[in-house]
Amino acid sequence: MEELERLKKLNSKILSIASHDLKSPLAVVQNYLQLILDGYTGEINEKQKNILIRSSLRIKELLDIIDNILYFRIDEEQIAKDIKETDLKDIFESCKQKVISLAEEKGVRLNFDIQDVSIKIKVSENHLKKALDNLLRNAIMYSERGGEVYVKLKDEKKSVRILVEDSGIGISKDDLPYIFDEFYRGKNIETRGIGLGLSVVKKIVSSHKGKINVESEESKGTKFEIVLPKI
Ligand SMILES: Nc1ncnc2c1ncn2[C@@H]1O[C@H](COP(=O)(O)OP(=O)(O)OP(=O)(O)O)[C@@H](O)[C@H]1O
Ligand SMILES: [Mg+2]
């Protein structure tokens, strides 16, 4: 029992280090890079700009990893408490802006098929953004140069369907049953990552009493569908 207590304390200590001591300085560096990119320190040439954009993307990657780790201390009830009426269109617009430079760097085209009407639904805005961001990042990261990512939103009577589809490398039948498990990574994956993204997506979707489905074929692509009930 004492050992269990000790491990719990250690766990919470590691999570608090992750949130404050790692995240804060990274966020500050990220802001400084953005200041230079926005021209506040004078003109920069294309080469300098490219290096800064790449550095900024790598820092974003680290911040995302830390964010996903921090979901260990957030339970479904906490997410559910944060649910309130929100416009899905705004959430999508903000998610799109966040992944544009990653898609450009990877040479993947983003196609957002979102009609210009507001879709009001009760969700936790920040958590849903995190879920979509994790799905979009996967769709981009696991695509080849020249690939396409499609995002669709279907407003139905009792629910909203969110589709994130890519023409990427796909998921093998052996991997498919495990992709939502914590720290699981596909056998064919060579890029950086820790295998937490989809476990976070699943936690967020189920705290909205929603469902997530996946269809995938190796070398053809992958389709994730989130169904959120209108509560
Ligand atoms: N769109 C996709 N195309 C192909 N494989 C995918 C896709 N999305 C997920 N996967 C597979 O599912 C695994 C788990 O995905 P998950 O997002 O949880 O972890 P990750 O991307 O490996 O790491 P990270 O924690 O950085 O997100 C991936 O390693 C990959 O094998
Ligand atoms: Mg991922």
PDB file of C-alpha atoms and ligand atoms in Angstrom:
ATOM      1  CA  MET A   1       0.000   0.000   0.000  1.00  0.00           C
ATOM      2  CA  GLU A   2       2.826   2.377   0.914  1.00  0.00           C
ATOM      3  CA  GLU A   3       4.470   1.572  -2.386  1.00  0.00           C
ATOM      4  CA  LEU A   4       1.241   2.398  -4.214  1.00  0.00           C
ATOM      5  CA  GLU A   5       1.030   5.765  -2.456  1.00  0.00           C
ATOM      6  CA  ARG A   6       4.656   6.490  -3.336  1.00  0.00           C
ATOM      7  CA  LEU A   7       4.000   5.670  -6.994  1.00  0.00           C
ATOM      8  CA  LYS A   8       0.887   7.867  -7.037  1.00  0.00           C
ATOM      9  CA  LYS A   9       2.895  10.794  -5.651  1.00  0.00           C
ATOM     10  CA  LEU A  10       5.660  10.192  -8.157  1.00  0.00           C
ATOM     11  CA  ASN A  11       3.121  10.089 -10.962  1.00  0.00           C
ATOM     12  CA  SER A  12       1.556  13.374  -9.933  1.00  0.00           C
ATOM     13  CA  LYS A  13       5.007  14.970  -9.530  1.00  0.00           C
ATOM     14  CA  ILE A  14       6.002  13.915 -13.059  1.00  0.00           C
ATOM     15  CA  LEU A  15       2.754  15.322 -14.443  1.00  0.00           C
ATOM     16  CA  SER A  16       3.225  18.626 -12.681  1.00  0.00           C
ATOM     17  CA  ILE A  17       6.782  18.867 -14.015  1.00  0.00           C
ATOM     18  CA  ALA A  18       5.436  18.167 -17.479  1.00  0.00           C
ATOM     19  CA  SER A  19       2.830  20.883 -17.211  1.00  0.00           C
ATOM     20  CA  HIS A  20       4.816  23.724 -15.691  1.00  0.00           C
ATOM     21  CA  ASP A  21       8.539  23.166 -15.934  1.00  0.00           C
ATOM     22  CA  LEU A  22       8.513  21.819 -19.490  1.00  0.00           C
ATOM     23  CA  LYS A  23       5.530  23.503 -21.079  1.00  0.00           C
ATOM     24  CA  SER A  24       6.033  27.078 -19.934  1.00  0.00           C
ATOM     25  CA  PRO A  25       9.555  27.680 -21.292  1.00  0.00           C
ATOM     26  CA  LEU A  26       8.652  25.971 -24.549  1.00  0.00           C
ATOM     27  CA  ALA A  27       5.619  28.187 -24.946  1.00  0.00           C
ATOM     28  CA  VAL A  28       7.777  31.252 -24.327  1.00  0.00           C
ATOM     29  CA  VAL A  29      10.308  30.205 -26.982  1.00  0.00           C
ATOM     30  CA  GLN A  30       7.394  29.531 -29.348  1.00  0.00           C
ATOM     31  CA  ASN A  31       6.129  33.086 -28.798  1.00  0.00           C
ATOM     32  CA  TYR A  32       9.586  34.583 -29.387  1.00  0.00           C
ATOM     33  CA  LEU A  33       9.899  32.683 -32.659  1.00  0.00           C
ATOM     34  CA  GLN A  34       6.490  33.972 -33.694  1.00  0.00           C
ATOM     35  CA  LEU A  35       7.580  37.548 -32.912  1.00  0.00           C
ATOM     36  CA  ILE A  36      10.557  37.199 -35.251  1.00  0.00           C
ATOM     37  CA  LEU A  37       8.368  35.554 -37.910  1.00  0.00           C
ATOM     38  CA  ASP A  38       5.860  38.394 -37.661  1.00  0.00           C
ATOM     39  CA  GLY A  39       8.636  40.879 -38.434  1.00  0.00           C
ATOM     40  CA  TYR A  40       8.854  42.590 -35.049  1.00  0.00           C
ATOM     41  CA  THR A  41      12.646  42.316 -34.983  1.00  0.00           C
ATOM     42  CA  GLY A  42      13.174  43.448 -38.554  1.00  0.00           C
ATOM     43  CA  GLU A  43      13.040  41.832 -41.948  1.00  0.00           C
ATOM     44  CA  ILE A  44      14.076  38.188 -42.358  1.00  0.00           C
ATOM     45  CA  ASN A  45      14.988  36.387 -45.540  1.00  0.00           C
ATOM     46  CA  GLU A  46      13.302  33.232 -46.929  1.00  0.00           C
ATOM     47  CA  LYS A  47      16.000  30.899 -45.581  1.00  0.00           C
ATOM     48  CA  GLN A  48      15.751  32.336 -42.086  1.00  0.00           C
ATOM     49  CA  LYS A  49      11.976  32.192 -42.295  1.00  0.00           C
ATOM     50  CA  ASN A  50      12.016  28.499 -43.255  1.00  0.00           C
ATOM     51  CA  ILE A  51      14.307  27.619 -40.368  1.00  0.00           C
ATOM     52  CA  LEU A  52      12.138  29.535 -37.929  1.00  0.00           C
ATOM     53  CA  ILE A  53       8.963  27.864 -39.213  1.00  0.00           C
ATOM     54  CA  ARG A  54      10.580  24.439 -38.848  1.00  0.00           C
ATOM     55  CA  SER A  55      11.784  25.231 -35.335  1.00  0.00           C
ATOM     56  CA  SER A  56       8.348  26.460 -34.410  1.00  0.00           C
ATOM     57  CA  LEU A  57       6.746  23.259 -35.754  1.00  0.00           C
ATOM     58  CA  ARG A  58       9.141  21.084 -33.720  1.00  0.00           C
ATOM     59  CA  ILE A  59       8.291  23.048 -30.575  1.00  0.00           C
ATOM     60  CA  LYS A  60       4.597  22.648 -31.341  1.00  0.00           C
ATOM     61  CA  GLU A  61       5.206  18.900 -31.611  1.00  0.00           C
ATOM     62  CA  LEU A  62       6.777  18.856 -28.138  1.00  0.00           C
ATOM     63  CA  LEU A  63       3.940  20.921 -26.672  1.00  0.00           C
ATOM     64  CA  ASP A  64       1.438  18.476 -28.198  1.00  0.00           C
ATOM     65  CA  ILE A  65       3.231  15.495 -26.658  1.00  0.00           C
ATOM     66  CA  ILE A  66       3.168  17.171 -23.240  1.00  0.00           C
ATOM     67  CA  ASP A  67      -0.537  18.023 -23.668  1.00  0.00           C
ATOM     68  CA  ASN A  68      -1.330  14.399 -24.503  1.00  0.00           C
ATOM     69  CA  ILE A  69       0.632  13.218 -21.447  1.00  0.00           C
ATOM     70  CA  LEU A  70      -1.344  15.631 -19.286  1.00  0.00           C
ATOM     71  CA  TYR A  71      -4.581  13.876 -20.256  1.00  0.00           C
ATOM     72  CA  PHE A  72      -3.566  11.137 -17.819  1.00  0.00           C
ATOM     73  CA  ARG A  73      -4.714  13.390 -15.029  1.00  0.00           C
ATOM     74  CA  ILE A  74      -7.935  14.525 -16.677  1.00  0.00           C
ATOM     75  CA  ASP A  75     -10.870  12.158 -16.332  1.00  0.00           C
ATOM     76  CA  GLU A  76     -14.031  11.976 -18.405  1.00  0.00           C
ATOM     77  CA  GLU A  77     -16.091  13.712 -15.730  1.00  0.00           C
ATOM     78  CA  GLN A  78     -13.797  16.727 -15.773  1.00  0.00           C
ATOM     79  CA  ILE A  79     -14.156  17.012 -19.544  1.00  0.00           C
ATOM     80  CA  ALA A  80     -17.939  16.614 -19.313  1.00  0.00           C
ATOM     81  CA  LYS A  81     -18.108  19.502 -16.802  1.00  0.00           C
ATOM     82  CA  ASP A  82     -16.680  21.796 -19.432  1.00  0.00           C
ATOM     83  CA  ILE A  83     -19.429  21.066 -21.985  1.00  0.00           C
ATOM     84  CA  LYS A  84     -21.452  24.049 -23.184  1.00  0.00           C
ATOM     85  CA  GLU A  85     -23.160  25.295 -26.336  1.00  0.00           C
ATOM     86  CA  THR A  86     -20.556  26.035 -28.987  1.00  0.00           C
ATOM     87  CA  ASP A  87     -20.395  26.648 -32.723  1.00  0.00           C
ATOM     88  CA  LEU A  88     -18.642  23.727 -34.431  1.00  0.00           C
ATOM     89  CA  LYS A  89     -17.748  25.876 -37.405  1.00  0.00           C
ATOM     90  CA  ASP A  90     -15.500  28.072 -35.243  1.00  0.00           C
ATOM     91  CA  ILE A  91     -13.822  24.998 -33.756  1.00  0.00           C
ATOM     92  CA  PHE A  92     -13.033  23.683 -37.233  1.00  0.00           C
ATOM     93  CA  GLU A  93     -11.713  27.010 -38.436  1.00  0.00           C
ATOM     94  CA  SER A  94      -9.334  27.220 -35.495  1.00  0.00           C
ATOM     95  CA  CYS A  95      -8.188  23.591 -35.973  1.00  0.00           C
ATOM     96  CA  LYS A  96      -7.529  24.229 -39.642  1.00  0.00           C
ATOM     97  CA  GLN A  97      -5.343  27.252 -38.877  1.00  0.00           C
ATOM     98  CA  LYS A  98      -3.298  25.185 -36.423  1.00  0.00           C
ATOM     99  CA  VAL A  99      -2.324  22.476 -38.914  1.00  0.00           C
ATOM    100  CA  ILE A 100      -1.843  24.533 -42.080  1.00  0.00           C
ATOM    101  CA  SER A 101       1.930  24.910 -41.694  1.00  0.00           C
ATOM    102  CA  LEU A 102       2.431  21.236 -40.808  1.00  0.00           C
ATOM    103  CA  ALA A 103       0.459  20.239 -43.929  1.00  0.00           C
ATOM    104  CA  GLU A 104       2.528  22.627 -46.038  1.00  0.00           C
ATOM    105  CA  GLU A 105       5.770  21.235 -44.650  1.00  0.00           C
ATOM    106  CA  LYS A 106       4.640  17.654 -45.358  1.00  0.00           C
ATOM    107  CA  GLY A 107       3.292  18.516 -48.816  1.00  0.00           C
ATOM    108  CA  VAL A 108      -0.206  17.314 -47.940  1.00  0.00           C
ATOM    109  CA  ARG A 109      -3.332  19.102 -49.142  1.00  0.00           C
ATOM    110  CA  LEU A 110      -6.074  19.952 -46.659  1.00  0.00           C
ATOM    111  CA  ASN A 111      -9.679  19.946 -47.900  1.00  0.00           C
ATOM    112  CA  PHE A 112     -12.198  21.283 -45.426  1.00  0.00           C
ATOM    113  CA  ASP A 113     -15.754  20.683 -46.582  1.00  0.00           C
ATOM    114  CA  ILE A 114     -17.511  22.776 -43.972  1.00  0.00           C
ATOM    115  CA  GLN A 115     -20.577  24.736 -45.001  1.00  0.00           C
ATOM    116  CA  ASP A 116     -20.768  28.341 -44.017  1.00  0.00           C
ATOM    117  CA  VAL A 117     -23.559  27.831 -41.517  1.00  0.00           C
ATOM    118  CA  SER A 118     -23.173  27.642 -37.816  1.00  0.00           C
ATOM    119  CA  ILE A 119     -23.734  24.272 -36.167  1.00  0.00           C
ATOM    120  CA  LYS A 120     -24.595  24.704 -32.533  1.00  0.00           C
ATOM    121  CA  ILE A 121     -23.888  21.749 -30.287  1.00  0.00           C
ATOM    122  CA  LYS A 122     -22.994  21.211 -26.648  1.00  0.00           C
ATOM    123  CA  VAL A 123     -19.320  20.292 -26.463  1.00  0.00           C
ATOM    124  CA  SER A 124     -16.205  21.133 -24.549  1.00  0.00           C
ATOM    125  CA  GLU A 125     -14.549  23.492 -27.001  1.00  0.00           C
ATOM    126  CA  ASN A 126     -10.916  23.056 -25.934  1.00  0.00           C
ATOM    127  CA  HIS A 127     -11.100  19.303 -25.565  1.00  0.00           C
ATOM    128  CA  LEU A 128     -12.855  18.814 -28.902  1.00  0.00           C
ATOM    129  CA  LYS A 129     -10.185  21.003 -30.527  1.00  0.00           C
ATOM    130  CA  LYS A 130      -7.551  18.725 -28.997  1.00  0.00           C
ATOM    131  CA  ALA A 131      -9.303  15.613 -30.355  1.00  0.00           C
ATOM    132  CA  LEU A 132      -9.568  17.049 -33.869  1.00  0.00           C
ATOM    133  CA  ASP A 133      -6.003  18.278 -33.746  1.00  0.00           C
ATOM    134  CA  ASN A 134      -4.759  14.789 -32.864  1.00  0.00           C
ATOM    135  CA  LEU A 135      -6.759  13.254 -35.739  1.00  0.00           C
ATOM    136  CA  LEU A 136      -5.612  15.879 -38.234  1.00  0.00           C
ATOM    137  CA  ARG A 137      -1.990  15.524 -37.203  1.00  0.00           C
ATOM    138  CA  ASN A 138      -2.163  11.772 -37.707  1.00  0.00           C
ATOM    139  CA  ALA A 139      -3.832  12.203 -41.097  1.00  0.00           C
ATOM    140  CA  ILE A 140      -1.031  14.564 -42.181  1.00  0.00           C
ATOM    141  CA  MET A 141       1.882  12.701 -40.583  1.00  0.00           C
ATOM    142  CA  TYR A 142       0.829   9.329 -41.975  1.00  0.00           C
ATOM    143  CA  SER A 143       0.418  10.577 -45.544  1.00  0.00           C
ATOM    144  CA  GLU A 144       2.963  10.689 -48.309  1.00  0.00           C
ATOM    145  CA  ARG A 145       3.939  13.927 -50.027  1.00  0.00           C
ATOM    146  CA  GLY A 146       1.150  14.839 -52.461  1.00  0.00           C
ATOM    147  CA  GLY A 147      -1.484  13.194 -50.239  1.00  0.00           C
ATOM    148  CA  GLU A 148      -4.922  14.584 -49.485  1.00  0.00           C
ATOM    149  CA  VAL A 149      -6.775  15.029 -46.227  1.00  0.00           C
ATOM    150  CA  TYR A 150     -10.540  15.558 -46.208  1.00  0.00           C
ATOM    151  CA  VAL A 151     -12.504  16.921 -43.293  1.00  0.00           C
ATOM    152  CA  LYS A 152     -16.283  16.799 -43.446  1.00  0.00           C
ATOM    153  CA  LEU A 153     -18.996  17.809 -41.088  1.00  0.00           C
ATOM    154  CA  LYS A 154     -22.528  16.392 -41.315  1.00  0.00           C
ATOM    155  CA  ASP A 155     -25.286  17.985 -39.300  1.00  0.00           C
ATOM    156  CA  GLU A 156     -27.997  15.417 -38.594  1.00  0.00           C
ATOM    157  CA  LYS A 157     -31.172  15.551 -36.580  1.00  0.00           C
ATOM    158  CA  LYS A 158     -29.888  13.953 -33.415  1.00  0.00           C
ATOM    159  CA  SER A 159     -26.157  14.026 -33.934  1.00  0.00           C
ATOM    160  CA  VAL A 160     -23.224  15.554 -35.719  1.00  0.00           C
ATOM    161  CA  ARG A 161     -20.805  13.455 -37.735  1.00  0.00           C
ATOM    162  CA  ILE A 162     -17.192  14.512 -38.127  1.00  0.00           C
ATOM    163  CA  LEU A 163     -15.093  12.782 -40.761  1.00  0.00           C
ATOM    164  CA  VAL A 164     -11.328  12.959 -41.051  1.00  0.00           C
ATOM    165  CA  GLU A 165     -10.146  11.022 -44.061  1.00  0.00           C
ATOM    166  CA  ASP A 166      -6.711  10.655 -45.606  1.00  0.00           C
ATOM    167  CA  SER A 167      -5.132   8.997 -48.621  1.00  0.00           C
ATOM    168  CA  GLY A 168      -2.108   7.964 -46.579  1.00  0.00           C
ATOM    169  CA  ILE A 169      -0.241   4.815 -45.601  1.00  0.00           C
ATOM    170  CA  GLY A 170      -3.212   3.172 -43.855  1.00  0.00           C
ATOM    171  CA  ILE A 171      -3.271   0.897 -40.802  1.00  0.00           C
ATOM    172  CA  SER A 172      -2.600  -2.831 -40.987  1.00  0.00           C
ATOM    173  CA  LYS A 173      -5.245  -5.325 -39.828  1.00  0.00           C
ATOM    174  CA  ASP A 174      -2.836  -6.424 -37.076  1.00  0.00           C
ATOM    175  CA  ASP A 175      -2.511  -2.909 -35.670  1.00  0.00           C
ATOM    176  CA  LEU A 176      -6.124  -1.800 -36.054  1.00  0.00           C
ATOM    177  CA  PRO A 177      -7.553  -3.348 -32.818  1.00  0.00           C
ATOM    178  CA  TYR A 178      -4.921  -1.606 -30.684  1.00  0.00           C
ATOM    179  CA  ILE A 179      -4.567   1.903 -32.096  1.00  0.00           C
ATOM    180  CA  PHE A 180      -6.690   3.490 -29.322  1.00  0.00           C
ATOM    181  CA  ASP A 181      -4.542   1.902 -26.590  1.00  0.00           C
ATOM    182  CA  GLU A 182      -2.172   4.109 -24.629  1.00  0.00           C
ATOM    183  CA  PHE A 183       1.380   4.115 -26.065  1.00  0.00           C
ATOM    184  CA  TYR A 184       0.465   1.838 -28.980  1.00  0.00           C
ATOM    185  CA  ARG A 185       2.207   2.709 -32.246  1.00  0.00           C
ATOM    186  CA  GLY A 186       1.808   0.970 -35.594  1.00  0.00           C
ATOM    187  CA  LYS A 187       4.598  -1.385 -36.619  1.00  0.00           C
ATOM    188  CA  ASN A 188       5.196   0.522 -39.874  1.00  0.00           C
ATOM    189  CA  ILE A 189       5.541   3.917 -38.205  1.00  0.00           C
ATOM    190  CA  GLU A 190       8.932   5.560 -38.514  1.00  0.00           C
ATOM    191  CA  THR A 191       8.151   9.138 -37.539  1.00  0.00           C
ATOM    192  CA  ARG A 192       8.373  10.583 -34.035  1.00  0.00           C
ATOM    193  CA  GLY A 193       5.447  10.125 -31.682  1.00  0.00           C
ATOM    194  CA  ILE A 194       4.601   8.315 -28.487  1.00  0.00           C
ATOM    195  CA  GLY A 195       1.316   6.576 -29.197  1.00  0.00           C
ATOM    196  CA  LEU A 196      -0.981   8.668 -27.015  1.00  0.00           C
ATOM    197  CA  GLY A 197      -2.896  10.777 -29.553  1.00  0.00           C
ATOM    198  CA  LEU A 198      -5.772   8.399 -30.265  1.00  0.00           C
ATOM    199  CA  SER A 199      -6.187   7.341 -26.627  1.00  0.00           C
ATOM    200  CA  VAL A 200      -6.777  11.020 -25.851  1.00  0.00           C
ATOM    201  CA  VAL A 201      -9.246  11.324 -28.753  1.00  0.00           C
ATOM    202  CA  LYS A 202     -11.159   8.305 -27.440  1.00  0.00           C
ATOM    203  CA  LYS A 203     -11.320   9.716 -23.904  1.00  0.00           C
ATOM    204  CA  ILE A 204     -12.632  13.046 -25.190  1.00  0.00           C
ATOM    205  CA  VAL A 205     -15.214  11.460 -27.496  1.00  0.00           C
ATOM    206  CA  SER A 206     -16.574   9.147 -24.822  1.00  0.00           C
ATOM    207  CA  SER A 207     -16.841  11.985 -22.314  1.00  0.00           C
ATOM    208  CA  HIS A 208     -19.238  13.576 -24.843  1.00  0.00           C
ATOM    209  CA  LYS A 209     -21.139  10.248 -24.983  1.00  0.00           C
ATOM    210  CA  GLY A 210     -20.026  10.015 -28.589  1.00  0.00           C
ATOM    211  CA  LYS A 211     -18.599   7.235 -30.711  1.00  0.00           C
ATOM    212  CA  ILE A 212     -15.511   6.917 -32.854  1.00  0.00           C
ATOM    213  CA  ASN A 213     -15.148   4.501 -35.756  1.00  0.00           C
ATOM    214  CA  VAL A 214     -12.231   3.786 -38.019  1.00  0.00           C
ATOM    215  CA  GLU A 215     -11.870   2.183 -41.426  1.00  0.00           C
ATOM    216  CA  SER A 216      -8.496   1.726 -43.004  1.00  0.00           C
ATOM    217  CA  GLU A 217      -6.695  -0.036 -45.791  1.00  0.00           C
ATOM    218  CA  GLU A 218      -2.937  -0.264 -46.064  1.00  0.00           C
ATOM    219  CA  SER A 219      -1.458   1.990 -48.762  1.00  0.00           C
ATOM    220  CA  LYS A 220      -4.937   3.386 -49.505  1.00  0.00           C
ATOM    221  CA  GLY A 221      -5.868   5.521 -46.535  1.00  0.00           C
ATOM    222  CA  THR A 222      -7.763   5.882 -43.320  1.00  0.00           C
ATOM    223  CA  LYS A 223     -11.131   7.281 -42.314  1.00  0.00           C
ATOM    224  CA  PHE A 224     -12.023   8.267 -38.760  1.00  0.00           C
ATOM    225  CA  GLU A 225     -15.607   9.162 -37.957  1.00  0.00           C
ATOM    226  CA  ILE A 226     -16.742  10.795 -34.739  1.00  0.00           C
ATOM    227  CA  VAL A 227     -20.457  10.823 -33.956  1.00  0.00           C
ATOM    228  CA  LEU A 228     -21.454  13.330 -31.297  1.00  0.00           C
ATOM    229  CA  PRO A 229     -25.017  13.203 -29.953  1.00  0.00           C
ATOM    230  CA  LYS A 230     -26.897  16.478 -29.680  1.00  0.00           C
ATOM    231  CA  ILE A 231     -27.576  16.506 -25.948  1.00  0.00           C
TER     232      ILE A 231
HETATM  233  N1  LIG B   1      -4.414   8.532 -40.165  1.00  0.00           N
HETATM  234  C1  LIG B   1      -3.642   7.477 -39.890  1.00  0.00           C
HETATM  235  N2  LIG B   1      -3.032   6.791 -40.903  1.00  0.00           N
HETATM  236  C2  LIG B   1      -2.254   5.708 -40.634  1.00  0.00           C
HETATM  237  N3  LIG B   1      -2.013   5.246 -39.381  1.00  0.00           N
HETATM  238  C3  LIG B   1      -2.587   5.892 -38.354  1.00  0.00           C
HETATM  239  C4  LIG B   1      -3.413   7.033 -38.545  1.00  0.00           C
HETATM  240  N4  LIG B   1      -3.842   7.448 -37.336  1.00  0.00           N
HETATM  241  C5  LIG B   1      -3.311   6.607 -36.437  1.00  0.00           C
HETATM  242  N5  LIG B   1      -2.547   5.679 -37.030  1.00  0.00           N
HETATM  243  C6  LIG B   1      -1.849   4.549 -36.376  1.00  0.00           C
HETATM  244  O1  LIG B   1      -2.296   4.467 -35.033  1.00  0.00           O
HETATM  245  C7  LIG B   1      -1.186   4.560 -34.133  1.00  0.00           C
HETATM  246  C8  LIG B   1      -1.616   5.274 -32.872  1.00  0.00           C
HETATM  247  O2  LIG B   1      -1.904   6.631 -33.180  1.00  0.00           O
HETATM  248  P1  LIG B   1      -1.711   7.726 -32.052  1.00  0.00           P
HETATM  249  O3  LIG B   1      -2.111   9.033 -32.593  1.00  0.00           O
HETATM  250  O4  LIG B   1      -2.380   7.249 -30.808  1.00  0.00           O
HETATM  251  O5  LIG B   1      -0.144   7.676 -31.732  1.00  0.00           O
HETATM  252  P2  LIG B   1       1.074   8.253 -32.586  1.00  0.00           P
HETATM  253  O6  LIG B   1       0.575   9.092 -33.709  1.00  0.00           O
HETATM  254  O7  LIG B   1       1.929   7.090 -32.940  1.00  0.00           O
HETATM  255  O8  LIG B   1       1.837   9.140 -31.512  1.00  0.00           O
HETATM  256  P3  LIG B   1       1.319  10.530 -30.857  1.00  0.00           P
HETATM  257  O9  LIG B   1       1.135  10.251 -29.398  1.00  0.00           O
HETATM  258  O10 LIG B   1       2.412  11.479 -31.123  1.00  0.00           O
HETATM  259  O11 LIG B   1       0.041  10.900 -31.522  1.00  0.00           O
HETATM  260  C9  LIG B   1      -0.090   5.258 -34.925  1.00  0.00           C
HETATM  261  O12 LIG B   1       1.195   4.924 -34.437  1.00  0.00           O
HETATM  262  C10 LIG B   1      -0.342   4.717 -36.331  1.00  0.00           C
HETATM  263  O13 LIG B   1       0.215   3.426 -36.454  1.00  0.00           O
HETATM  264 MG    MG B   2      -0.791  10.651 -33.313  1.00  0.00          MG
END
